[in-house]
C-alpha cells in the first residue's frame, strides 16, 4: 500500500518537501546539540527537563486520544466511527514516533539509549514507559495496516486482528498512565505528587487527541474526495466537551487541595505558574491564556448550537488543542521544577536551538502523518470508485 | 536434504543451549565466590562498614571561610569543573542557607546564628534512594555499605535521577567539563566526566577503598564525623547518641545518612 503515498498532486509534494526542509533544519541543529551537549538548550541544573520532555508528555496524550474512536467502534459497535478509526490509529503512530524522537533528543548520551534494554530495570518507570510506548506503536501500525489492507481488498478484517484491537484499548490508557507515573511517584516534587495526575493526563489527552483529529477530518474533507462523515465529527466533539470538563475539574480539585490544605510545597508551584513567585512569573500569561481558552471551549462545545456549527467547532478545537498544549507542553514540566526542591527559583525558557529541534521533530511527525493519511485516503478513494 | 536439515536443527539447538548457559554461568560463579579471584583485589587497608554515615557539627562552623577548604578539597580530588554559568554548575558539596537546606524548617523568628550560617549540603546517600529507583539502566546503584554510586559509562543522561532527588544533589554535564578544569589542579587518579552524564557526591568511595576517609571529612578539622552507623561502638554513634540531630526532609522517607547538629 505504501506505493499510494508516492503518487500525489503537486500540493501533496509541496507539503512533503516543505516538511522535509523543516526536518532537515531540525536535524542539522540536532547535530550541533549532539556535538556540544544539552548546554545549547535552556535547561539547567534546577530545571533539568524542559521543552523536549514536555512535548513528549503532551504527544503521549495525543497518541492515547485515538482510542476515543477505537473504543466506541469496537466495543460498542458505534458505526459512525468505523470510517475514521484508522485515522485515529495512524495519528497515534505519528504521535508516538514524535515521542520517541523527543526522548532521544533529550538524552545526554543518545548513543547509549539501548542500555535501557541491556540493563532492564523493573523498578524504573522510564523502563516501563519504553515498553508501553513501543508496544503501542507496534499495535497501531499492525492494526491500522491490516484493517486498511482488508478494506482495500474489500474483505472484512481477519479474525486474528481482533485480540490486538481489544488489547490496544487498555494499552492506550496504559501509555498515559505510565507517563504520569514518571512524575507522580517522585517524593520531592510537590506539584506532581498527586494521585490525580494520571486521570488528569488522560482527560486532557481525550480532549487534545480528538480535537486534533476533528481538525484533520476537516482538512481531509476539504482537500480530498474522502468524507470522514459529519456524524463522526459531531460525536467526537461531544467526547471532547466532556473530556475537557473532566480535565478542568481535575485541575480545580488539585487547586482546592493545594490551597485549602495550605501546604507550601503544593501551593508554591501553582503560585509560580499563575501569579509568579519571588518576582519570577514567565509563565503567568501563558497559564491564564490556557485556562481562558479551555473555559471558552467548554462553553462552545457543551452548547449544541455552537457545537454543531462547523466554523465554531473548528475554532473550539483549535482552542482545546492550544489550551491543553500550554497546560501540558509548557506549564506541567516547568511548573514541577520551579521552585526547586531547595526552594530556589530558576526559570526556564527554551533556547532558539531547542525550538528549532522541536520544530524539526514536529515536522518529522507531521510527515509520517501525511504519508500515512495519504495512504488511507488513496485506499478510501479507490474503494469508493 | 531432509537429513542435512535435521543436522542443522540439531546444531542450532545445541548452540542455543550453549548461549543460554553462557548467559547463566556468570551468575552461578558470582554466587560461589569465584568472581573475586577473577575480578579486582580488595586493598587490605580498605575501610568498610555496614552503613556509612556522616554527622555535620554546625557548631564548629562560623562562616564560609570554614567551609571553603572542605569544598575545595572535594572539588580538587574529583575534578569538579569550575563553571561560571550557574545553570550548568557541577556541585558535589556546597553551601546553602538554612532556609534552602531545610526548606520546611525555616521561620521568621529563627535564631540569628542559624539564619546567617552557611550549611554544607551534599548527596544524602539515602537508605531508600529515589534516584536508584528512578534510574532506567542501573547506572545509579547502591552498594551494600549504603553508598549510592554512579557508573559514568552506563549513564544515558536521561536525568530522571535529577527529577527524583529531593535534595538537588545531582548535577548534569551540559557541556564537556574539560575546558573548565584547570590543568594545574587536574587529578589524573579520578576520572574526568564526559558531557551528557549525571554526577554527584560518591562519599569518596575511591578513597575508602584505599583506607582513607572522605576528603571533606579530612579537611573539616573535626566538624564532620564519618563512620559506620550500624556499629554501636563507632565514634559517629557516640556523637549521635550524645547530640540531638536533624536530617533533611526526613518526612519523605528517603532515610538520609547525613545528620546535622544544629
Coordinates of C-alpha atoms in Angstrom, one line a residue:
Chain A
X1 CA 0.0 0.0 0.0
X2 CA 3.0 2.3 0.5
X3 CA 3.1 3.0 -3.2
X4 CA -0.1 5.0 -2.8
X5 CA 1.9 7.6 -0.8
X6 CA 4.3 8.0 -3.7
X7 CA 1.7 9.3 -6.1
X8 CA 0.2 12.6 -5.4
X9 CA -0.7 16.1 -6.6
X10 CA 1.8 19.0 -6.7
X11 CA 0.2 20.3 -3.5
X12 CA 0.9 17.0 -1.8
X13 CA 4.5 17.0 -2.8
X14 CA 4.8 20.6 -1.8
X15 CA 3.7 19.7 1.7
X16 CA 6.1 16.7 1.8
X17 CA 9.0 18.8 0.6
X18 CA 8.2 21.6 3.0
X19 CA 8.1 19.3 5.9
X20 CA 11.4 17.6 4.8
X21 CA 13.1 21.0 4.8
X22 CA 12.0 21.6 8.4
X23 CA 13.2 18.1 9.3
X24 CA 16.5 18.9 7.7
X25 CA 16.8 22.2 9.7
X26 CA 15.9 20.4 12.9
X27 CA 18.4 17.6 12.3
X28 CA 21.2 20.0 11.4
X29 CA 20.7 21.8 14.7
X30 CA 20.5 18.5 16.5
X31 CA 23.9 17.6 15.1
X32 CA 25.2 20.7 16.9
X33 CA 23.5 19.6 20.1
X34 CA 25.0 16.2 19.7
X35 CA 28.5 17.5 19.5
X36 CA 28.2 20.4 22.0
X37 CA 25.8 18.8 24.5
X38 CA 22.5 19.8 26.0
X39 CA 24.1 23.1 27.1
X40 CA 22.7 24.7 23.9
X41 CA 19.2 24.3 25.4
X42 CA 17.6 26.4 28.1
X43 CA 17.7 23.6 30.6
X44 CA 19.6 24.0 33.8
X45 CA 20.7 22.2 37.0
X46 CA 17.4 23.2 38.6
X47 CA 15.1 22.7 35.6
X48 CA 16.7 19.6 34.3
X49 CA 13.8 18.7 32.0
X50 CA 12.4 21.2 29.5
X51 CA 10.6 21.5 26.2
X52 CA 11.5 18.1 24.8
X53 CA 10.1 16.1 27.8
X54 CA 7.1 18.4 27.9
X55 CA 6.3 17.8 24.2
X56 CA 6.8 14.1 24.8
X57 CA 4.2 14.2 27.6
X58 CA 1.7 16.2 25.5
X59 CA 2.1 13.9 22.5
X60 CA 1.7 10.7 24.5
X61 CA -1.7 12.2 25.2
X62 CA -2.4 12.9 21.5
X63 CA -1.5 9.3 20.8
X64 CA -3.8 7.9 23.5
X65 CA -6.6 10.2 22.3
X66 CA -7.1 7.9 19.2
X67 CA -8.7 5.4 21.5
X68 CA -11.8 7.6 21.7
X69 CA -12.6 6.4 18.2
X70 CA -11.4 2.8 18.6
X71 CA -13.3 2.1 21.8
X72 CA -16.8 3.2 20.7
X73 CA -16.4 1.4 17.4
X74 CA -15.1 -1.9 18.5
X75 CA -16.6 -2.2 22.0
X76 CA -20.0 -0.5 21.3
X77 CA -20.3 -1.1 17.6
X78 CA -20.7 2.6 17.1
X79 CA -20.7 2.5 13.3
X80 CA -20.1 6.2 12.5
X81 CA -16.5 6.0 13.8
X82 CA -15.8 3.0 11.6
X83 CA -14.7 5.1 8.6
X84 CA -12.1 7.0 10.6
X85 CA -10.8 4.7 13.2
X86 CA -7.8 4.1 11.0
X87 CA -7.1 7.8 11.1
X88 CA -7.0 7.7 14.9
X89 CA -4.6 4.8 14.8
X90 CA -2.3 6.4 12.3
X91 CA -2.4 9.7 14.3
X92 CA -1.3 7.6 17.3
X93 CA 1.6 6.1 15.2
X94 CA 2.9 9.5 14.2
X95 CA 2.5 10.9 17.7
X96 CA 4.4 8.0 19.3
X97 CA 7.2 8.4 16.7
X98 CA 7.5 12.1 17.8
X99 CA 7.5 11.0 21.5
X100 CA 10.4 8.6 20.8
X101 CA 12.3 11.3 18.9
X102 CA 11.8 13.8 21.7
X103 CA 13.1 11.2 24.2
X104 CA 16.2 10.6 22.1
X105 CA 16.7 14.4 21.6
X106 CA 16.6 14.8 25.4
X107 CA 19.3 12.2 26.2
X108 CA 22.7 13.4 27.2
X109 CA 24.2 10.2 25.8
X110 CA 21.9 9.1 23.0
X111 CA 24.4 6.5 21.7
X112 CA 23.8 4.6 24.9
X113 CA 20.0 4.6 24.7
X114 CA 20.0 0.8 24.2
X115 CA 21.3 0.5 27.8
X116 CA 17.7 0.7 28.8
X117 CA 17.2 -2.7 27.2
X118 CA 20.6 -4.1 28.0
X119 CA 20.1 -3.5 31.7
X120 CA 16.3 -3.7 32.2
X121 CA 15.3 -2.1 35.5
X122 CA 11.9 -3.1 36.5
X123 CA 11.7 -0.5 39.3
X124 CA 12.2 2.4 36.9
X125 CA 9.1 3.9 35.4
X126 CA 11.2 5.0 32.4
X127 CA 11.8 1.4 31.5
X128 CA 8.1 0.7 31.6
X129 CA 7.4 3.8 29.5
X130 CA 9.7 2.5 26.9
X131 CA 7.9 -0.8 26.9
X132 CA 4.3 0.6 26.7
X133 CA 5.2 3.3 24.0
X134 CA 6.9 0.8 21.7
X135 CA 4.2 -1.7 22.3
X136 CA 1.5 0.9 21.4
X137 CA 3.5 1.9 18.3
X138 CA 3.6 -1.7 17.2
X139 CA -0.1 -2.3 17.9
X140 CA -1.2 0.7 16.0
X141 CA 1.0 0.0 12.9
X142 CA -0.2 -3.6 12.8
X143 CA -3.9 -2.8 13.3
X144 CA -4.0 0.2 11.0
X145 CA -2.2 -1.7 8.3
X146 CA -4.2 -4.9 8.4
X147 CA -7.6 -3.2 8.6
X148 CA -6.8 -0.8 5.8
X149 CA -5.5 -3.6 3.6
X150 CA -8.6 -5.6 4.1
X151 CA -10.6 -2.6 3.2
X152 CA -8.6 -2.2 0.0
X153 CA -9.3 -5.8 -0.9
X154 CA -13.0 -5.4 0.0
X155 CA -12.9 -8.2 2.6
X156 CA -13.7 -8.0 6.3
X157 CA -10.5 -7.7 8.5
X158 CA -9.1 -11.1 9.5
X159 CA -10.3 -12.6 12.8
X160 CA -6.8 -12.8 14.3
X161 CA -6.5 -9.0 14.4
X162 CA -9.4 -8.6 16.9
X163 CA -7.4 -9.6 20.0
X164 CA -4.8 -7.0 19.1
X165 CA -7.5 -4.3 18.7
X166 CA -9.0 -5.2 22.1
X167 CA -5.6 -5.1 23.6
X168 CA -4.9 -1.7 22.1
X169 CA -7.8 -0.2 24.1
X170 CA -6.5 -0.7 27.6
X171 CA -3.0 -0.1 26.2
X172 CA -3.9 3.4 25.2
X173 CA -4.9 4.2 28.8
X174 CA -1.7 2.5 29.9
X175 CA 0.7 4.7 27.9
X176 CA -0.6 7.8 29.5
X177 CA -0.9 6.3 33.0
X178 CA 2.7 5.1 32.9
X179 CA 3.8 8.5 31.6
X180 CA 2.0 10.2 34.5
X181 CA 3.8 7.7 36.8
X182 CA 7.1 9.1 35.6
X183 CA 6.3 12.2 37.5
X184 CA 3.8 11.5 40.3
X185 CA 6.0 9.0 42.1
X186 CA 8.8 11.4 42.8
X187 CA 9.0 12.3 46.6
X188 CA 10.4 15.8 46.4
X189 CA 8.2 17.3 43.7
X190 CA 5.0 18.6 45.3
X191 CA 3.4 19.7 42.0
X192 CA 3.4 16.2 40.5
X193 CA 3.0 14.3 43.7
X194 CA -0.8 13.7 43.3
X195 CA -2.9 10.7 42.6
X196 CA -5.0 12.8 40.2
X197 CA -2.1 13.3 37.8
X198 CA -2.7 10.2 35.7
X199 CA -6.5 10.8 35.4
X200 CA -5.8 14.4 34.6
X201 CA -3.4 13.4 31.9
X202 CA -6.0 11.0 30.4
X203 CA -8.7 13.6 30.5
X204 CA -6.6 16.2 28.7
X205 CA -5.4 13.5 26.3
X206 CA -9.0 12.7 25.4
X207 CA -9.7 16.3 24.7
X208 CA -6.4 17.1 22.8
X209 CA -6.2 14.0 20.6
X210 CA -9.8 14.0 19.3
X211 CA -9.7 17.8 18.8
X212 CA -6.7 17.4 16.5
X213 CA -8.5 14.6 14.8
X214 CA -11.5 16.8 14.1
X215 CA -9.2 19.4 12.6
X216 CA -7.6 16.7 10.4
X217 CA -11.0 15.4 9.3
X218 CA -12.0 18.9 8.2
X219 CA -8.7 19.2 6.3
X220 CA -9.2 15.8 4.7
X221 CA -12.7 16.7 3.7
X222 CA -11.7 20.0 2.1
X223 CA -8.7 18.7 0.2
X224 CA -9.6 15.2 -0.8
X225 CA -12.5 13.2 -2.1
X226 CA -12.9 11.3 1.2
X227 CA -15.6 12.4 3.5
X228 CA -15.0 11.3 7.1
X229 CA -18.7 11.9 7.9
X230 CA -20.3 14.7 9.8
X231 CA -21.9 12.3 12.3
X232 CA -18.5 11.1 13.4
X233 CA -17.2 14.6 13.8
X234 CA -20.3 15.7 15.8
X235 CA -19.9 12.8 18.3
X236 CA -16.2 13.3 18.6
X237 CA -17.0 16.9 19.5
X238 CA -19.2 15.7 22.4
X239 CA -16.4 13.4 23.7
X240 CA -14.0 16.4 23.6
X241 CA -16.5 18.5 25.6
X242 CA -16.8 16.1 28.5
X243 CA -13.1 15.1 28.4
X244 CA -12.2 18.8 28.6
X245 CA -14.7 19.4 31.5
X246 CA -13.1 16.4 33.3
X247 CA -9.6 17.9 32.7
X248 CA -10.6 21.3 34.1
X249 CA -12.4 19.7 37.0
X250 CA -9.4 17.5 38.0
X251 CA -7.3 20.6 37.8
X252 CA -9.6 22.5 40.1
X253 CA -9.6 19.6 42.6
X254 CA -5.8 20.0 42.6
X255 CA -6.1 23.7 43.2
X256 CA -8.5 23.1 46.1
X257 CA -6.3 20.5 47.8
X258 CA -3.3 22.8 47.5
X259 CA -4.9 26.0 48.6
X260 CA -7.2 24.6 51.4
X261 CA -4.6 22.4 52.9
X262 CA -2.2 25.3 52.7
X263 CA 0.9 23.1 52.4
X264 CA 3.6 25.3 50.9
X265 CA 5.2 22.6 48.8
X266 CA 2.0 22.2 46.9
X267 CA 1.0 25.9 46.7
X268 CA 4.4 27.2 45.6
X269 CA 4.2 25.7 42.1
X270 CA 0.7 26.8 41.4
X271 CA 1.6 30.3 42.7
X272 CA 4.6 30.3 40.4
X273 CA 2.5 29.3 37.4
X274 CA -0.4 31.6 37.9
X275 CA 0.9 34.6 39.9
X276 CA 4.7 34.4 39.8
X277 CA 7.0 33.6 42.7
X278 CA 9.6 35.9 44.2
X279 CA 9.2 38.2 41.2
X280 CA 9.5 35.4 38.6
X281 CA 6.5 34.8 36.5
X282 CA 7.4 34.0 33.0
X283 CA 4.5 31.6 32.5
X284 CA 1.7 33.6 34.2
X285 CA 0.3 35.0 30.9
X286 CA 0.5 31.6 29.2
X287 CA -1.3 29.8 32.1
X288 CA -4.2 32.2 32.2
X289 CA -4.5 32.0 28.4
X290 CA -4.7 28.2 28.7
X291 CA -7.4 28.5 31.4
X292 CA -9.4 31.0 29.4
X293 CA -9.1 29.0 26.2
X294 CA -10.3 25.8 27.9
X295 CA -13.1 27.7 29.7
X296 CA -14.5 29.2 26.5
X297 CA -14.1 25.9 24.6
X298 CA -16.2 24.2 27.2
X299 CA -19.0 26.7 26.8
X300 CA -18.8 26.4 23.0
X301 CA -18.6 22.6 23.0
X302 CA -21.3 21.9 25.5
X303 CA -23.9 24.2 23.8
X304 CA -25.3 22.3 20.9
X305 CA -25.9 25.4 18.8
X306 CA -22.3 26.4 18.8
X307 CA -21.0 22.8 18.7
X308 CA -23.0 22.0 15.6
X309 CA -21.7 25.0 13.7
X310 CA -18.7 23.8 11.8
X311 CA -16.8 27.1 11.8
X312 CA -17.3 27.5 15.6
X313 CA -16.4 23.8 16.1
X314 CA -13.1 24.3 14.2
X315 CA -12.3 27.4 16.4
X316 CA -13.2 25.4 19.5
X317 CA -10.9 22.5 18.6
X318 CA -8.0 24.9 18.0
X319 CA -8.7 26.4 21.4
X320 CA -8.8 23.0 23.1
X321 CA -5.6 21.9 21.4
X322 CA -3.7 25.1 22.2
X323 CA -5.1 25.3 25.7
X324 CA -4.2 21.7 26.6
X325 CA -0.8 22.2 24.9
X326 CA 0.1 25.2 27.1
X327 CA -1.2 23.3 30.2
X328 CA 0.9 20.2 29.5
X329 CA 3.6 21.3 27.0
X330 CA 4.6 24.4 28.9
X331 CA 3.3 24.5 32.4
X332 CA 3.3 20.9 33.5
X333 CA 7.1 20.3 33.4
X334 CA 8.5 23.7 34.2
X335 CA 5.9 24.1 37.0
X336 CA 7.2 21.0 38.7
X337 CA 10.8 22.2 38.7
X338 CA 10.1 25.8 39.9
X339 CA 10.7 26.3 42.7
X340 CA 13.5 23.8 43.1
X341 CA 13.5 21.3 45.9
X342 CA 15.8 23.7 47.8
X343 CA 13.3 26.4 47.1
X344 CA 15.4 28.4 44.6
X345 CA 13.6 30.0 41.7
X346 CA 15.5 29.3 38.4
X347 CA 13.2 29.9 35.5
X348 CA 13.3 28.1 32.2
X349 CA 12.7 29.1 28.7
X350 CA 13.6 27.0 25.6
X351 CA 16.6 28.3 23.6
X352 CA 16.3 29.1 19.9
X353 CA 18.2 25.9 19.1
X354 CA 15.9 23.9 21.3
X355 CA 12.9 25.4 19.5
X356 CA 14.4 24.5 16.0
X357 CA 15.0 20.9 17.1
X358 CA 11.5 20.7 18.5
X359 CA 10.1 22.1 15.2
X360 CA 12.1 19.5 13.3
X361 CA 10.6 16.7 15.3
X362 CA 7.1 18.0 14.9
X363 CA 7.8 18.3 11.1
X364 CA 9.0 14.7 11.1
X365 CA 5.9 13.6 12.9
X366 CA 3.6 15.5 10.5
X367 CA 5.5 14.0 7.6
X368 CA 4.8 10.5 8.9
X369 CA 1.2 11.5 9.4
X370 CA 0.9 13.0 5.9
X371 CA 2.3 9.8 4.3
X372 CA 0.0 7.5 6.4
X373 CA -3.1 9.7 5.8
X374 CA -2.3 9.8 2.1
X375 CA -2.3 6.0 2.1
X376 CA -5.6 5.9 3.9
X377 CA -7.2 8.4 1.6
X378 CA -5.9 6.7 -1.6
X379 CA -7.4 3.4 -0.4
X380 CA -10.7 5.1 0.6
X381 CA -10.9 6.8 -2.8
X382 CA -10.0 3.6 -4.6
X383 CA -12.7 1.6 -2.8
X384 CA -15.5 4.2 -3.4
X385 CA -14.7 4.3 -7.2
Chain B
X1 CA 18.2 -32.9 2.1
X2 CA 15.9 -33.9 4.9
X3 CA 18.9 -35.2 6.8
X4 CA 21.0 -32.1 6.4
X5 CA 18.0 -30.1 7.7
X6 CA 17.9 -32.3 10.8
X7 CA 21.6 -31.8 11.4
X8 CA 21.3 -28.1 11.1
X9 CA 18.4 -28.0 13.6
X10 CA 20.5 -30.1 16.0
X11 CA 23.4 -27.8 15.7
X12 CA 21.2 -24.7 16.1
X13 CA 19.6 -26.3 19.2
X14 CA 22.9 -27.1 20.8
X15 CA 24.2 -23.6 20.1
X16 CA 21.1 -22.1 21.6
X17 CA 21.6 -24.2 24.7
X18 CA 25.2 -23.1 24.9
X19 CA 24.2 -19.5 24.5
X20 CA 21.6 -19.9 27.3
X21 CA 24.1 -21.5 29.7
X22 CA 26.7 -18.9 28.7
X23 CA 24.3 -16.2 29.9
X24 CA 23.6 -18.1 33.1
X25 CA 27.2 -19.1 34.1
X26 CA 28.5 -15.7 35.3
X27 CA 25.7 -15.6 37.9
X28 CA 26.4 -19.2 39.0
X29 CA 30.1 -18.3 39.6
X30 CA 29.2 -15.0 41.2
X31 CA 27.3 -16.8 44.0
X32 CA 30.1 -19.3 44.5
X33 CA 32.6 -16.6 45.2
X34 CA 34.8 -17.2 42.2
X35 CA 34.2 -13.7 40.9
X36 CA 36.6 -12.3 43.5
X37 CA 39.5 -14.3 42.2
X38 CA 38.9 -13.3 38.6
X39 CA 38.0 -9.7 39.4
X40 CA 39.8 -6.9 41.3
X41 CA 41.6 -7.4 44.6
X42 CA 40.5 -5.6 47.6
X43 CA 43.0 -3.4 49.4
X44 CA 43.7 -4.8 52.8
X45 CA 43.6 -1.2 54.2
X46 CA 40.1 -0.6 52.8
X47 CA 37.7 1.0 55.2
X48 CA 34.5 -1.0 55.4
X49 CA 31.1 -0.5 57.1
X50 CA 27.6 -1.8 57.2
X51 CA 26.2 1.6 56.5
X52 CA 28.3 4.7 56.1
X53 CA 27.0 7.9 57.6
X54 CA 28.1 11.4 58.4
X55 CA 27.4 14.0 61.1
X56 CA 28.0 17.6 60.3
X57 CA 28.5 19.6 63.5
X58 CA 27.5 23.1 62.5
X59 CA 28.5 24.4 65.9
X60 CA 32.1 24.1 64.7
X61 CA 31.4 26.3 61.7
X62 CA 31.3 30.0 61.8
X63 CA 31.4 31.3 58.2
X64 CA 32.0 30.4 54.6
X65 CA 35.7 30.6 55.3
X66 CA 35.5 27.4 57.3
X67 CA 33.7 25.7 54.5
X68 CA 36.0 26.7 51.7
X69 CA 38.8 24.3 52.4
X70 CA 36.2 21.4 52.8
X71 CA 34.5 22.2 49.5
X72 CA 37.8 22.8 47.7
X73 CA 39.3 19.5 48.9
X74 CA 36.4 17.7 47.2
X75 CA 36.4 19.8 44.1
X76 CA 40.1 19.2 43.5
X77 CA 40.1 15.5 44.2
X78 CA 37.1 14.8 42.0
X79 CA 38.0 17.2 39.1
X80 CA 34.9 19.2 39.6
X81 CA 34.8 21.8 36.8
X82 CA 34.5 25.5 37.7
X83 CA 31.6 26.7 35.6
X84 CA 30.6 30.3 35.9
X85 CA 27.1 29.9 34.4
X86 CA 25.1 28.8 37.4
X87 CA 22.6 26.9 35.2
X88 CA 25.3 24.5 34.2
X89 CA 27.1 24.2 37.6
X90 CA 28.5 20.9 38.9
X91 CA 28.2 20.7 42.6
X92 CA 29.1 17.7 44.9
X93 CA 29.3 19.5 48.2
X94 CA 28.4 23.1 48.5
X95 CA 26.9 25.7 50.9
X96 CA 23.3 26.7 51.3
X97 CA 21.4 28.9 53.8
X98 CA 19.3 27.2 56.4
X99 CA 16.1 28.0 54.7
X100 CA 17.3 26.3 51.5
X101 CA 18.9 23.3 53.1
X102 CA 15.8 22.8 55.3
X103 CA 13.0 24.5 53.3
X104 CA 10.2 23.4 55.6
X105 CA 12.0 24.3 58.8
X106 CA 12.7 28.0 58.3
X107 CA 10.7 30.6 60.3
X108 CA 10.9 34.3 60.8
X109 CA 12.0 34.0 64.4
X110 CA 14.9 31.9 63.5
X111 CA 18.0 32.2 65.7
X112 CA 20.5 34.8 64.3
X113 CA 23.4 32.3 64.2
X114 CA 21.4 29.7 62.2
X115 CA 19.9 32.3 59.9
X116 CA 23.3 33.5 58.6
X117 CA 25.2 30.3 59.0
X118 CA 26.2 28.5 55.8
X119 CA 25.2 24.9 55.8
X120 CA 27.1 22.2 53.9
X121 CA 24.9 20.1 51.7
X122 CA 25.8 17.0 49.6
X123 CA 24.2 13.8 48.5
X124 CA 22.5 12.2 51.4
X125 CA 23.4 8.7 50.4
X126 CA 19.7 7.8 51.2
X127 CA 18.8 4.4 52.5
X128 CA 15.8 4.4 50.2
X129 CA 17.3 6.4 47.4
X130 CA 14.7 7.7 44.9
X131 CA 17.4 8.2 42.3
X132 CA 18.4 4.5 42.4
X133 CA 14.7 3.6 41.9
X134 CA 14.3 6.0 39.0
X135 CA 17.4 5.1 37.0
X136 CA 16.4 3.1 34.0
X137 CA 19.8 1.5 33.4
X138 CA 21.1 0.8 37.0
X139 CA 23.8 3.4 36.3
X140 CA 22.9 4.7 39.7
X141 CA 23.1 1.9 42.2
X142 CA 23.5 1.3 45.9
X143 CA 26.3 -0.7 47.5
X144 CA 25.9 -3.0 50.4
X145 CA 27.5 -0.3 52.6
X146 CA 24.8 2.2 51.7
X147 CA 26.8 4.3 49.4
X148 CA 24.9 5.4 46.2
X149 CA 27.2 5.3 43.3
X150 CA 27.2 6.1 39.6
X151 CA 28.6 4.4 36.6
X152 CA 29.5 7.3 34.4
X153 CA 29.9 4.9 31.4
X154 CA 26.5 3.5 31.7
X155 CA 24.5 6.7 32.3
X156 CA 22.4 7.7 29.3
X157 CA 21.8 11.2 30.6
X158 CA 18.0 10.9 30.9
X159 CA 18.2 13.0 34.1
X160 CA 15.3 11.0 35.7
X161 CA 17.5 10.8 38.8
X162 CA 17.7 14.6 39.0
X163 CA 13.9 14.9 38.9
X164 CA 13.8 12.1 41.6
X165 CA 16.3 13.6 44.0
X166 CA 14.5 15.7 46.7
X167 CA 17.8 17.4 47.7
X168 CA 19.0 18.8 44.4
X169 CA 22.2 16.9 44.9
X170 CA 22.7 15.9 41.3
X171 CA 24.4 17.7 38.5
X172 CA 24.4 17.2 34.8
X173 CA 27.2 17.8 32.4
X174 CA 25.5 20.1 29.9
X175 CA 28.8 20.5 28.1
X176 CA 32.2 18.9 28.1
X177 CA 33.7 19.8 31.5
X178 CA 37.2 19.5 30.2
X179 CA 37.7 23.2 29.5
X180 CA 36.6 24.2 33.0
X181 CA 39.1 22.0 34.8
X182 CA 42.4 23.8 35.3
X183 CA 45.4 21.6 34.1
X184 CA 47.4 22.5 37.2
X185 CA 44.7 21.2 39.6
X186 CA 43.7 18.2 37.5
X187 CA 43.8 14.9 39.4
X188 CA 44.7 12.1 37.0
X189 CA 43.6 9.5 39.6
X190 CA 39.9 10.2 39.3
X191 CA 38.1 10.0 36.0
X192 CA 37.0 13.3 34.4
X193 CA 33.4 13.0 33.2
X194 CA 32.2 13.2 29.7
X195 CA 29.4 15.5 28.5
X196 CA 25.9 14.3 28.8
X197 CA 26.1 12.3 32.1
X198 CA 24.9 13.0 35.6
X199 CA 27.2 13.0 38.6
X200 CA 27.1 13.6 42.4
X201 CA 29.0 13.0 45.6
X202 CA 30.2 9.4 45.9
X203 CA 31.2 9.6 49.6
X204 CA 34.8 9.2 48.4
X205 CA 34.3 5.5 47.6
X206 CA 37.6 5.6 45.8
X207 CA 39.4 6.8 49.0
X208 CA 37.6 4.4 51.3
X209 CA 38.9 1.6 49.1
X210 CA 42.4 2.5 49.9
X211 CA 41.9 3.2 53.6
X212 CA 41.3 7.0 53.5
X213 CA 38.4 8.9 55.0
X214 CA 36.4 11.2 52.6
X215 CA 38.2 14.3 51.6
X216 CA 35.7 16.7 53.1
X217 CA 36.0 14.9 56.5
X218 CA 39.8 15.2 56.4
X219 CA 39.6 18.9 55.5
X220 CA 36.9 19.7 58.1
X221 CA 39.0 19.9 61.2
X222 CA 36.6 17.8 63.2
X223 CA 33.4 19.4 62.0
X224 CA 32.4 16.4 60.1
X225 CA 32.3 13.0 61.7
X226 CA 32.3 9.9 59.5
X227 CA 31.7 6.3 60.4
X228 CA 29.6 3.2 60.5
X229 CA 26.0 3.9 61.5
X230 CA 25.4 0.2 62.2
X231 CA 28.4 -0.1 64.5
X232 CA 27.2 0.8 68.1
X233 CA 30.8 1.3 69.2
X234 CA 31.7 3.8 66.5
X235 CA 32.5 7.4 67.0
X236 CA 29.6 8.5 64.9
X237 CA 27.2 6.6 67.0
X238 CA 28.7 8.1 70.1
X239 CA 28.2 11.6 68.6
X240 CA 24.6 10.7 67.5
X241 CA 23.9 9.4 71.0
X242 CA 25.1 12.5 72.8
X243 CA 23.6 15.1 70.5
X244 CA 20.2 15.9 69.0
X245 CA 20.5 15.8 65.2
X246 CA 18.3 16.5 62.3
X247 CA 18.2 15.3 58.7
X248 CA 17.0 17.0 55.5
X249 CA 13.4 16.3 54.5
X250 CA 13.1 13.3 56.8
X251 CA 9.4 13.2 56.3
X252 CA 9.8 11.9 52.7
X253 CA 11.1 8.6 54.0
X254 CA 14.3 8.5 51.9
X255 CA 16.4 7.9 55.0
X256 CA 19.3 10.3 54.6
X257 CA 22.7 9.2 56.0
X258 CA 23.8 12.8 56.7
X259 CA 22.9 14.2 60.1
X260 CA 23.2 17.8 61.3
X261 CA 23.9 19.0 64.8
X262 CA 22.5 22.5 64.9

